Coordinates of C-alpha atoms in Angstrom, one line a residue:
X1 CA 148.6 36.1 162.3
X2 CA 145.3 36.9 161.8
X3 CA 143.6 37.7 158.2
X4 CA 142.1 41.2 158.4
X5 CA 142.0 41.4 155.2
X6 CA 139.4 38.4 154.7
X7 CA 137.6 40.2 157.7
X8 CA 137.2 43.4 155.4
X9 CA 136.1 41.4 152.2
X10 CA 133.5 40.0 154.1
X11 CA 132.4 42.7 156.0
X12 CA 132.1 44.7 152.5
X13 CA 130.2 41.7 151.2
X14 CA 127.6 41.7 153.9
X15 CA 127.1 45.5 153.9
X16 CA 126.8 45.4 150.6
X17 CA 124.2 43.3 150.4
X18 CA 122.4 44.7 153.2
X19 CA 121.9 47.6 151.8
X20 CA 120.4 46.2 148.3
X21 CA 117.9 44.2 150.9
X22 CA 117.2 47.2 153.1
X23 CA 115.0 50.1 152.3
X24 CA 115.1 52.9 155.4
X25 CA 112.0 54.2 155.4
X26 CA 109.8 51.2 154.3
X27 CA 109.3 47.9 157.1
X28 CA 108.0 44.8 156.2
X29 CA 107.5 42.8 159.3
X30 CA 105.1 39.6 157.1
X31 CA 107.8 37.3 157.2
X32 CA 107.8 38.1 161.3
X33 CA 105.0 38.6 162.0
X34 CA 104.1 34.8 160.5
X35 CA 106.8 33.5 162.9
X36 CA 105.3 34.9 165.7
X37 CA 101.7 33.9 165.2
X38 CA 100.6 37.6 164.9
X39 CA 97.7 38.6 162.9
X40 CA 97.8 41.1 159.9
X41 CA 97.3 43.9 162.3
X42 CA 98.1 44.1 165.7
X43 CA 95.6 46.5 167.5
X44 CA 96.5 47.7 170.8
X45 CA 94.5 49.7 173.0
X46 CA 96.5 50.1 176.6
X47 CA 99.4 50.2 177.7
X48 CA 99.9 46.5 179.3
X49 CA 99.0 44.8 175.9
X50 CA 101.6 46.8 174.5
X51 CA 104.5 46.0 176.9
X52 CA 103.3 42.0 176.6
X53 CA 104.3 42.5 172.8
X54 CA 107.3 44.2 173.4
X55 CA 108.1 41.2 175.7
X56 CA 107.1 38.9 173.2
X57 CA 109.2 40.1 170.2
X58 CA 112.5 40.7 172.5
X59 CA 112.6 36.8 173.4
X60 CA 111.9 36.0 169.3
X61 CA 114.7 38.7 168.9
X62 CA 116.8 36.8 171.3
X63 CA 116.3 33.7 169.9
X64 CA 117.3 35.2 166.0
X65 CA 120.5 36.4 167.4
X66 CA 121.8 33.5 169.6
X67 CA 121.4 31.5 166.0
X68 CA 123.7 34.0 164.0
X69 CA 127.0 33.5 163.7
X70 CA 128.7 37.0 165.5
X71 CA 132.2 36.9 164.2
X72 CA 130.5 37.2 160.3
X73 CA 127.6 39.3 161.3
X74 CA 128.6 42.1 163.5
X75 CA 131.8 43.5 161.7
X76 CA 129.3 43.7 158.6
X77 CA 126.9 45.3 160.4
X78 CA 129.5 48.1 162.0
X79 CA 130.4 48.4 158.3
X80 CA 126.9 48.8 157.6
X81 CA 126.0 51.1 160.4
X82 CA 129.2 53.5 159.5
X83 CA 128.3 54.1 156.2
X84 CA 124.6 54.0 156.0
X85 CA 124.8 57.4 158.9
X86 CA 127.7 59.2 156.6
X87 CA 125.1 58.7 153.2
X88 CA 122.0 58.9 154.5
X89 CA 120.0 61.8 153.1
X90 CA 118.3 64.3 156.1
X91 CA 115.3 63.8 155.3
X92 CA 115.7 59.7 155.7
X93 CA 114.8 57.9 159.1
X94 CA 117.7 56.3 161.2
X95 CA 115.4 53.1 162.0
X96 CA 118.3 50.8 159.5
X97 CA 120.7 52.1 161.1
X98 CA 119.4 52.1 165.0
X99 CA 118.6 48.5 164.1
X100 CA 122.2 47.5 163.3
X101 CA 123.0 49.1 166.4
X102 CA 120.7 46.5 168.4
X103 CA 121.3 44.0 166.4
X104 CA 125.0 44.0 167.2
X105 CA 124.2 44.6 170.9
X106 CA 122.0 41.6 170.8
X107 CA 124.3 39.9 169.1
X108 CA 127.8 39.8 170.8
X109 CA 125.9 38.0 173.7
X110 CA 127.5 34.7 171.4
X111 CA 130.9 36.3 172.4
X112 CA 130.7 34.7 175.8
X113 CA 127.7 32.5 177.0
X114 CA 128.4 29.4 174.4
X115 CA 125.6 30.2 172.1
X116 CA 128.1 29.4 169.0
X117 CA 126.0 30.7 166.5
X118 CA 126.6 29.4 162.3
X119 CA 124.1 31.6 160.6
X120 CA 125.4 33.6 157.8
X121 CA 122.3 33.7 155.6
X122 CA 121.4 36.6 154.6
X123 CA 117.2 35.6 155.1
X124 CA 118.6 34.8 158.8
X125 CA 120.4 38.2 159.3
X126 CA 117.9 40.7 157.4
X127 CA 115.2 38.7 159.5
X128 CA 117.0 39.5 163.0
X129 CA 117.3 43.1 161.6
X130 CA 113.2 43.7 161.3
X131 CA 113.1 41.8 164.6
X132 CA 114.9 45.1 166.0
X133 CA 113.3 47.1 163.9
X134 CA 109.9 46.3 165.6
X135 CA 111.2 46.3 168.9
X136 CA 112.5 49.8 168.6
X137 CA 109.5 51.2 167.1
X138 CA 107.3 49.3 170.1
X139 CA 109.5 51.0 172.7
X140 CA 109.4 54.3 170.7
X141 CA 105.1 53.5 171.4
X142 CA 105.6 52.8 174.9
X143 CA 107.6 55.6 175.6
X144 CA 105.2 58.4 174.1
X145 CA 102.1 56.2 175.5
X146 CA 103.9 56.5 179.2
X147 CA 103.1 60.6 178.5
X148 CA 99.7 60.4 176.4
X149 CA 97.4 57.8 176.4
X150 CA 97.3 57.6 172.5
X151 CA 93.9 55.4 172.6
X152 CA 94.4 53.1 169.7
X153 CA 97.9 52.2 167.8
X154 CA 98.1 49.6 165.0
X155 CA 100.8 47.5 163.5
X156 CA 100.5 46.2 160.5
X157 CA 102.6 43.1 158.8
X158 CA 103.2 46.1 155.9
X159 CA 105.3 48.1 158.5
X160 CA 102.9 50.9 158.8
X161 CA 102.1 52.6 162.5
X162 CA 98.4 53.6 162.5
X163 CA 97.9 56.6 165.2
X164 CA 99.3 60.4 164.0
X165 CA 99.6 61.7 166.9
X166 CA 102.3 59.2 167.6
X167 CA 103.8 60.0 164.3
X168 CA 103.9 63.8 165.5
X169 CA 105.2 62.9 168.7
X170 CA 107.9 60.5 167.5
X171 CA 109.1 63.8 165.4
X172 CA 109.6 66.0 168.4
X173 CA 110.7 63.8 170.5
X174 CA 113.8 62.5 168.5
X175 CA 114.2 66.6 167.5
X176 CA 117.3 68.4 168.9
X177 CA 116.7 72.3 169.1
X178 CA 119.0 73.9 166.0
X179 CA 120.6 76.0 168.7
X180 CA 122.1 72.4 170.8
X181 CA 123.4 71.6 167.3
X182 CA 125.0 74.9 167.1
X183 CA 127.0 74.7 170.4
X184 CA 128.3 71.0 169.8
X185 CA 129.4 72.3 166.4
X186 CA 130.5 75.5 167.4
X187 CA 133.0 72.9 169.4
X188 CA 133.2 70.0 166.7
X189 CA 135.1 72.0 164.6
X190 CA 137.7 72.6 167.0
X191 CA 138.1 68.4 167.7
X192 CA 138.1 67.5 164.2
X193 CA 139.9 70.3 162.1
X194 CA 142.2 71.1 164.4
X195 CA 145.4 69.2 163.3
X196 CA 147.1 70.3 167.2
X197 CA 144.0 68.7 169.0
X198 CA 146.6 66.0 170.1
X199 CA 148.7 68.1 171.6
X200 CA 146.5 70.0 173.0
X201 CA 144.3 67.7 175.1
X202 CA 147.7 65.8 176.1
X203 CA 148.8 69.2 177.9
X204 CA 144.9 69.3 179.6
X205 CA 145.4 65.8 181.2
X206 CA 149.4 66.5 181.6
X207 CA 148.4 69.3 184.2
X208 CA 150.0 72.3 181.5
X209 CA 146.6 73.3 179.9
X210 CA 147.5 77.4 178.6
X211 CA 146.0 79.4 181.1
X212 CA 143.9 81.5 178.9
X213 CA 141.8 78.6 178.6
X214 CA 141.4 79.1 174.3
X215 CA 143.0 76.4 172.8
X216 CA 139.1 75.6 171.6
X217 CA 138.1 79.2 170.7
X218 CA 134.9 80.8 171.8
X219 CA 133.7 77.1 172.1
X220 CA 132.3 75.5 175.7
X221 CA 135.2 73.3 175.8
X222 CA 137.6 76.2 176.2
X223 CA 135.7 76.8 179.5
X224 CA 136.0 73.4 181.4
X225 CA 138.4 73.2 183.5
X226 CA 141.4 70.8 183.8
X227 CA 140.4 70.0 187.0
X228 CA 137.4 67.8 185.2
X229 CA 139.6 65.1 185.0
X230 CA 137.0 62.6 184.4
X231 CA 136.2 64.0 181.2
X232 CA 139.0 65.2 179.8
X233 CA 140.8 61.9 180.7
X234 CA 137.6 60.4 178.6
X235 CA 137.9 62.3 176.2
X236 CA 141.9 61.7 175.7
X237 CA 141.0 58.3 175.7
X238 CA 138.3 58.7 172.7
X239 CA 140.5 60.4 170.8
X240 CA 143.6 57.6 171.2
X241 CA 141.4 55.5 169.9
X242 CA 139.8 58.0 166.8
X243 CA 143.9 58.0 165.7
X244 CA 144.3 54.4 166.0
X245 CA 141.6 53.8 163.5
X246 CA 142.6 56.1 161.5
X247 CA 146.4 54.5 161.3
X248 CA 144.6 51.6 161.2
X249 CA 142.6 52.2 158.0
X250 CA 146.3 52.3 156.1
X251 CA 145.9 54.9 153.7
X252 CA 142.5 53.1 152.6
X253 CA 140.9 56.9 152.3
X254 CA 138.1 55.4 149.8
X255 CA 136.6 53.5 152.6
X256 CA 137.2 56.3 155.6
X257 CA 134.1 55.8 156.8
X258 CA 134.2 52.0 156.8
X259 CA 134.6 49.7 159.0
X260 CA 138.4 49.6 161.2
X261 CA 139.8 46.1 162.9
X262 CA 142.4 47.1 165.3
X263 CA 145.1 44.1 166.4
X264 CA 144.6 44.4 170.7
X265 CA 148.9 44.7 169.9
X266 CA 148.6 48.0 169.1
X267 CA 146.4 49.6 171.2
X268 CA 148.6 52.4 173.2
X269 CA 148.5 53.5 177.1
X270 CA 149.2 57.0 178.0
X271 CA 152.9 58.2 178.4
X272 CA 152.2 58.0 182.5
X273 CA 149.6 55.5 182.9
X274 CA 147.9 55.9 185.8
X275 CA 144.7 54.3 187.6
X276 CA 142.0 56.4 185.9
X277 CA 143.4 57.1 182.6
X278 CA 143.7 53.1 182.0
X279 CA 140.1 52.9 183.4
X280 CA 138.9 55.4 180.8
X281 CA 140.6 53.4 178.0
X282 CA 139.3 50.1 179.3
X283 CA 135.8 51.4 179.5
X284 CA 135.8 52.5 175.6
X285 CA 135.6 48.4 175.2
X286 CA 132.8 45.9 175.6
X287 CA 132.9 43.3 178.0
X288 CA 131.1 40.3 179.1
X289 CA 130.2 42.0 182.2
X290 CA 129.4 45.3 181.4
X291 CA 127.2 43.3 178.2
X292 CA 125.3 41.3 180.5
X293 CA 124.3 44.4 182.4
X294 CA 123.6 46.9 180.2
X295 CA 121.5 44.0 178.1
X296 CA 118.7 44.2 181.3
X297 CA 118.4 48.1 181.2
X298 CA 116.0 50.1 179.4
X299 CA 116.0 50.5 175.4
X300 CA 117.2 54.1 174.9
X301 CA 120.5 52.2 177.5
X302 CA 120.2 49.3 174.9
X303 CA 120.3 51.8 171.4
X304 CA 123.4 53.6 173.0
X305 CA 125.6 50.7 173.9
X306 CA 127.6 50.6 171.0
X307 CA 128.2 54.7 171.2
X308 CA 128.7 54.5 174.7
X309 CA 131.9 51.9 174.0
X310 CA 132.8 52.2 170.5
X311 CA 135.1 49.1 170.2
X312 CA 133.8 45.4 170.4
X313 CA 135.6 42.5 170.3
X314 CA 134.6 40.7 166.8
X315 CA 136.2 37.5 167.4
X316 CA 137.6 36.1 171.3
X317 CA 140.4 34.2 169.9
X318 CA 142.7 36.7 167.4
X319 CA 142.0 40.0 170.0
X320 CA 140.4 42.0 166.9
X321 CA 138.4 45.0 167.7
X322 CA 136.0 46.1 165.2
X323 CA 135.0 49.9 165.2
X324 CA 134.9 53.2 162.4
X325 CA 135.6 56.5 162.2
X326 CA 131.9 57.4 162.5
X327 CA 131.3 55.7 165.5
X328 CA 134.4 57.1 167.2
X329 CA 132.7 60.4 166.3
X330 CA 129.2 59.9 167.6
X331 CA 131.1 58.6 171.0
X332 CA 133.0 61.8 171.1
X333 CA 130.0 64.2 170.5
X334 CA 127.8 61.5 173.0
X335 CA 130.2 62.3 175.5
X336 CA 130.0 66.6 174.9
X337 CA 126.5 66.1 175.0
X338 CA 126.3 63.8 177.9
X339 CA 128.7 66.6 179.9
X340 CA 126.8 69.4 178.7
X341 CA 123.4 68.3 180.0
X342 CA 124.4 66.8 183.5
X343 CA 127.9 68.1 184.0
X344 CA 128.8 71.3 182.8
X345 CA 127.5 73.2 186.1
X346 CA 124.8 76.1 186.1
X347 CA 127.2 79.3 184.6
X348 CA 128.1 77.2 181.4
X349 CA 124.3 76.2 181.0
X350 CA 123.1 79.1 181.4
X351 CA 125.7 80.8 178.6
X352 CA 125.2 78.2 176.0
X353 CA 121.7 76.8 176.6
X354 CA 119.4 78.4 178.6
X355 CA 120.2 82.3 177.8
X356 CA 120.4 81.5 174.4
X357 CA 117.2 79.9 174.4
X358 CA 115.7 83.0 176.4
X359 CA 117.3 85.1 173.5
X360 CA 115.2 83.4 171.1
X361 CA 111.9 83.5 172.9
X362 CA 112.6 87.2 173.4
X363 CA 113.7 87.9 169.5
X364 CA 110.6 86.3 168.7
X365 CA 108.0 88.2 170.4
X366 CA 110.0 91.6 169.3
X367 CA 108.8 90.2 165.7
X368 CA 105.6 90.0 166.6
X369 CA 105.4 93.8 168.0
X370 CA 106.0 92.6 171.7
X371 CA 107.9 95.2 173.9
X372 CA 110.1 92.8 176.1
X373 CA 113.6 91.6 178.2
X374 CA 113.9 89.8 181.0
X375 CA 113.8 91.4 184.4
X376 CA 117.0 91.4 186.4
X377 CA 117.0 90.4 190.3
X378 CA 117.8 93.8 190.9
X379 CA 114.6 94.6 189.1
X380 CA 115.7 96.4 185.6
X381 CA 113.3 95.3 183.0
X382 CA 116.3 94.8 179.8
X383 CA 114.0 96.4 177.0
X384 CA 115.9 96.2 173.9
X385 CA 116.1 99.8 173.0
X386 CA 115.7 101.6 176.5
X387 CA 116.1 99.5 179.5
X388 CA 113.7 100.5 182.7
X389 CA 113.9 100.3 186.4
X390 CA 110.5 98.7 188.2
X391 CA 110.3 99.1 191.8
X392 CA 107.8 97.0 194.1
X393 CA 107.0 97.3 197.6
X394 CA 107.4 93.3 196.9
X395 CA 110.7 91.4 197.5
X396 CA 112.2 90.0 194.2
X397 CA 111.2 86.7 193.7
X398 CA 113.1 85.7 191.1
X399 CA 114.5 86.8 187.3
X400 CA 111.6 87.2 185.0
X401 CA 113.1 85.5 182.3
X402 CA 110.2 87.2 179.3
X403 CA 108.4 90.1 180.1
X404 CA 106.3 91.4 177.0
X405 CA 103.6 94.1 177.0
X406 CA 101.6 94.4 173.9
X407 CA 99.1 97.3 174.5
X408 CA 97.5 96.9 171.0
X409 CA 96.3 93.3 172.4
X410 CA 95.9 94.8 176.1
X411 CA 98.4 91.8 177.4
X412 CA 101.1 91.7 179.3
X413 CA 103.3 88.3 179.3
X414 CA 105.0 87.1 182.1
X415 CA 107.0 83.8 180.8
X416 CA 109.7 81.3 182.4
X417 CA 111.6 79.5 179.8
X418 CA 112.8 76.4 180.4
X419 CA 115.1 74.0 178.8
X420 CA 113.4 70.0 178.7
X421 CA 115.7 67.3 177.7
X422 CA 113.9 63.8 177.1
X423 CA 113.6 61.7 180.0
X424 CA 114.8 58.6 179.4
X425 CA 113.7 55.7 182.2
X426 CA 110.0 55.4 184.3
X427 CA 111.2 57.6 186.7
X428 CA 112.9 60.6 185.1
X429 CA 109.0 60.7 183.4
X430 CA 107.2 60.8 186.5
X431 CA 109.2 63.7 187.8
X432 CA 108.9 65.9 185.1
X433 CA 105.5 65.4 185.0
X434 CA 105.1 66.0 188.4
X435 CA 107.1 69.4 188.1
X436 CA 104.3 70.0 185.6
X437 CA 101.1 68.6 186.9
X438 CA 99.3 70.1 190.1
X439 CA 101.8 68.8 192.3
X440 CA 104.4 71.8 190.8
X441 CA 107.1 69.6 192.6
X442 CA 109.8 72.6 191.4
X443 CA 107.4 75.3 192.2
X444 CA 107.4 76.7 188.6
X445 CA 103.3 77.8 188.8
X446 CA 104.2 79.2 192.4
X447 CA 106.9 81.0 191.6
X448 CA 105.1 82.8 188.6
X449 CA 102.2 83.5 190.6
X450 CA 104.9 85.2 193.0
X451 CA 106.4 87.2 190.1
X452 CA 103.0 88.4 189.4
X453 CA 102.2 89.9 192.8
X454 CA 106.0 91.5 192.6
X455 CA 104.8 93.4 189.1
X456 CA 101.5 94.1 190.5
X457 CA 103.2 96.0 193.0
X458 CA 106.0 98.0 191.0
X459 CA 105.6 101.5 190.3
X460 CA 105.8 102.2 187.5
X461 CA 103.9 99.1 186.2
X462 CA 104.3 98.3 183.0
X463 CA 101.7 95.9 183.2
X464 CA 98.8 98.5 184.5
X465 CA 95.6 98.4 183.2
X466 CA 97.0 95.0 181.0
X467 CA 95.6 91.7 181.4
X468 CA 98.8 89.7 182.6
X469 CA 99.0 85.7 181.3
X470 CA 101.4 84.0 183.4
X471 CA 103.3 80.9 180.8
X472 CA 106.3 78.8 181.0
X473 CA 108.0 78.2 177.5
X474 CA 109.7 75.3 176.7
X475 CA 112.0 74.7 173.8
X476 CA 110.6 71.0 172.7
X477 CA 107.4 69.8 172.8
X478 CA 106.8 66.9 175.2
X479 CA 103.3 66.6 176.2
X480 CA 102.5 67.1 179.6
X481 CA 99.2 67.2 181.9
X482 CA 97.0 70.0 181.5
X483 CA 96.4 71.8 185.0
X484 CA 94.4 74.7 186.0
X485 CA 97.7 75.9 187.6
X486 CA 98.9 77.9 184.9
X487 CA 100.0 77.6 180.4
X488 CA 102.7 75.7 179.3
X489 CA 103.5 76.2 175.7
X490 CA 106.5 75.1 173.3
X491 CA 108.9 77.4 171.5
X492 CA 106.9 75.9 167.9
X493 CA 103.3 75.9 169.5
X494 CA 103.9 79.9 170.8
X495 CA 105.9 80.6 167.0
X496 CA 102.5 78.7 165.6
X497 CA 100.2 81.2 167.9
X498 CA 102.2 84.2 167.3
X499 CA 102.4 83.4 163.4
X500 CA 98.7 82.7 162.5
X501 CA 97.5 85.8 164.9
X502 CA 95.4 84.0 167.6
X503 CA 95.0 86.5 170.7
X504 CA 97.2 85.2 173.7
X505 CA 93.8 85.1 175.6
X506 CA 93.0 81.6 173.2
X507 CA 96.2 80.3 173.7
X508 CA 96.0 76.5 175.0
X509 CA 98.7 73.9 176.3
X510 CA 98.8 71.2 173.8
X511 CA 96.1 72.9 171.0
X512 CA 98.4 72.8 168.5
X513 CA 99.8 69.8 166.3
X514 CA 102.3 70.2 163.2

């Protein structure tokens, strides 16, 4: 019989410790930075030295971890992990608690390829954990660089990152838009206060989901069909696993957001197992396999394993899973978002993202004593107070999502909005650059240029006698190359113009920094 309960004490012991030793927002990298023969200050100018470092520190990280000993570390780190994200103050960086996450990726490698690590010291561990701290935070580099050449970047053995437009960049890039936080918590509530969520999800995948479709309220999830089997099996699966923990933490409510080892004996299959449904179940654990793969991908693969499966395997010969009730959470919501942004189809995007986004853009330039609504394919221009029909000898190219006439400014605005999500590999980058740059691989300047000569043609005009700026608004700022083919501004760079008074004649793409 296995002794959880040692597991636990030491687990506690570690985290404990850990977080006495750890301060979030300060890095020291000296003692690293000594073992891997690196100056004070590391200076890089390009690109290629960077990656050669990255490179670098990854094999020294590698080497750290295959010395640890995984059965100690990594259920102390989960502990670790779980609370450090439920006590965290907002206005405290993640970096500790992304670095237990690689750390425990890196890690479990000793699971299966005979690296029987011994180190329990806590030098040995706290080293490995500024080992991923510095790897993260040369990825985050590389992946801002990859978009803006930021000319010179140092790293100093003090932990500090020397270039502020990367520390601008870093901001926005890791921002989610307050209105994405609204929808998943619009549908949170419904998942995790809803004591009949059981029932309900086990009537979706039983085929007797009620057909008014509202067990989840006015949330998205209310709209998805049962016929996405895929992810409402997933789901299911998730949250078997969320009530295992939580029978599994046995009444121990002090430490709910602690680390939970879960005996492989009492891990349940569905009432009428089938093919998929055991898939989805099996692919909530890590294996050997799916490790060693995931291991070669890219870093933002790397920083999501452990959300993306939420139970490892802490020791190969007593079948104990280590997990929490945090992490079960994160996988849940990782999984709305994931659906959300690649799966949810164009009518549910367009209801809970994009219009809404639209909305705001609209509401905003209303403030700012903008008349404007979107125009409909059918041509009605949706002023708030009293809507108006334009008619062109032009064909309707399109919605207009913002149209805004200011005639104490002699402007007229003719904006797309559109929704950017962070690429995350080499090649997602170069395409949504290229949508951007001169190449307009999606046509957005060409379209707008189109939607011009449509409103230069409508009688009435609203536009007549206005100088017309053609924009596409985008609710995060990521930069992207400037082109002569038209403005691209973000929701907090137009908010920024609007707010301080600069004529929309002086706006620029990119000529505004928080």
């Amino acid at each position: 019989m296995p002794d959880i309960t040692k597991r636990y004490r030491q687990a506690k012991e570690l985290a404990n410790t850990l977080f006495d030793d750890i301060e979030p927002d300060k890095y020291n990298f000296k003692r690293l930075f000594e073992q891997l023969e690196f100056d004070e200050e590391i200076i890089f100018n390009d690109l290629i030295s960077l990656k050669s470092t990255r490179t670098k520190v990854k094999k020294h990280l590698i080497y750290l971890c295959e010395r640890l000993d995984n059965e100690y570390v990594i259920p102390g780190l989960i502990e670790y992990m779980s609370r450090f994200y439920m006590d965290r103050p907002q206005n405290k960086s993640t970096m500790a608690g992304l670095a237990a996450k690689l750390l425990i990726s890196f890690t479990w490698t000793n699971q299966y390829n005979g690296h029987l690590g011994t180190g329990r010291s806590i030098n040995a561990i706290l080293t490995a954990h500024e080992c991923c701290t510095l790897f993260a935070l040369l990825e985050q580099v590389i992946l801002i660089w990859e978009f803006e050449d930021l000319g010179t970047v140092t790293f100093t053995s003090k932990g500090r990152i020397e270039n502020a437009r990367f520390q601008y960049l870093q901001l926005s890039f890791n921002k989610q838009g307050p209105h994405e936080y609204k929808v998943l918590d619009d549908a949170m509530q419904y998942v995790w206060q809803d004591e009949n969520i059981w029932v309900h999800l086990h009537a979706i995948i039983s085929g007797f989901a009620p057909k008014d479709g509202k067990v989840f309220g006015d949330s998205f999830l209310s709209e998805i069909p049962a016929s996405q089997t895929r992810f409402w099996n997933r789901f299911w699966s998730l949250m078997q696993l969320y009530f295992l923990a939580l029978r599994g933490l046995n009444g121990r409510t002090e430490e709910f957001f602690s680390l939970c080892i879960i005996p492989q004996g009492i891990i349940l299959s569905p009432t009428n197992p089938g093919g998929t449904m055991q898939q989805d179940i099996f692919d909530s654990f890590w294996q050997p396999d799916w490790h060693k793969e995931k291991l070669t991908k890219e870093y933002v693969i790397l920083q999501n394993m452990i959300i993306d499966r939420p139970m490892v395997r802490i020791t190969m010969t007593e079948n104990l899973f280590g997990t929490s009730i945090v992490l079960l959470q994160d996988s849940v919501n990782f999984l709305l978002e994931k659906f959300l942004h690649s799966g949810a189809g164009d009518r549910l995007y367009e209801k809970y993202f994009s219009g809404p986004f639209e909305t705001r853009v609209l509401e905003m330039l209303r403030q700012y004593g903008y008349i404007c609504g979107e125009v409909t394919m059918q041509g009605q221009w949706r002023k708030k107070d009293q809507p108006e029909h334009l008619r062109s000898t032009k064909k309707m190219p399109g919605q207009i999502d913002v149209l805004a006439i200011s005639k104490e400014k002699h402007i007229c605005l003719l904006a797309d909005c559109k929704m950017l999500y962070f690429p995350n590999n080499t090649s997602a980058r170069k395409n949504l650059r290229s949508k951007f740059s001169d190449d307009d691989s999606e046509g957005f300047y060409s379209k707008l240029r189109k939607k011009q000569n449509w409103l230069d043609n409508c009688a009435p005009n609203p536009a007549n006698g206005l100088e017309i700026i053609p924009l596409l608004i985008t609710h995060r700022h990521i930069p992207l190359p400037i082109t002569n083919r038209g403005l691209v501004l973000s929701i907090e760079e137009l908010e920024h113009y609007l707010k301080v008074g600069i004529h929309p004649k002086d706006w620029i793409c990119g000529g505004w920094n928080a």
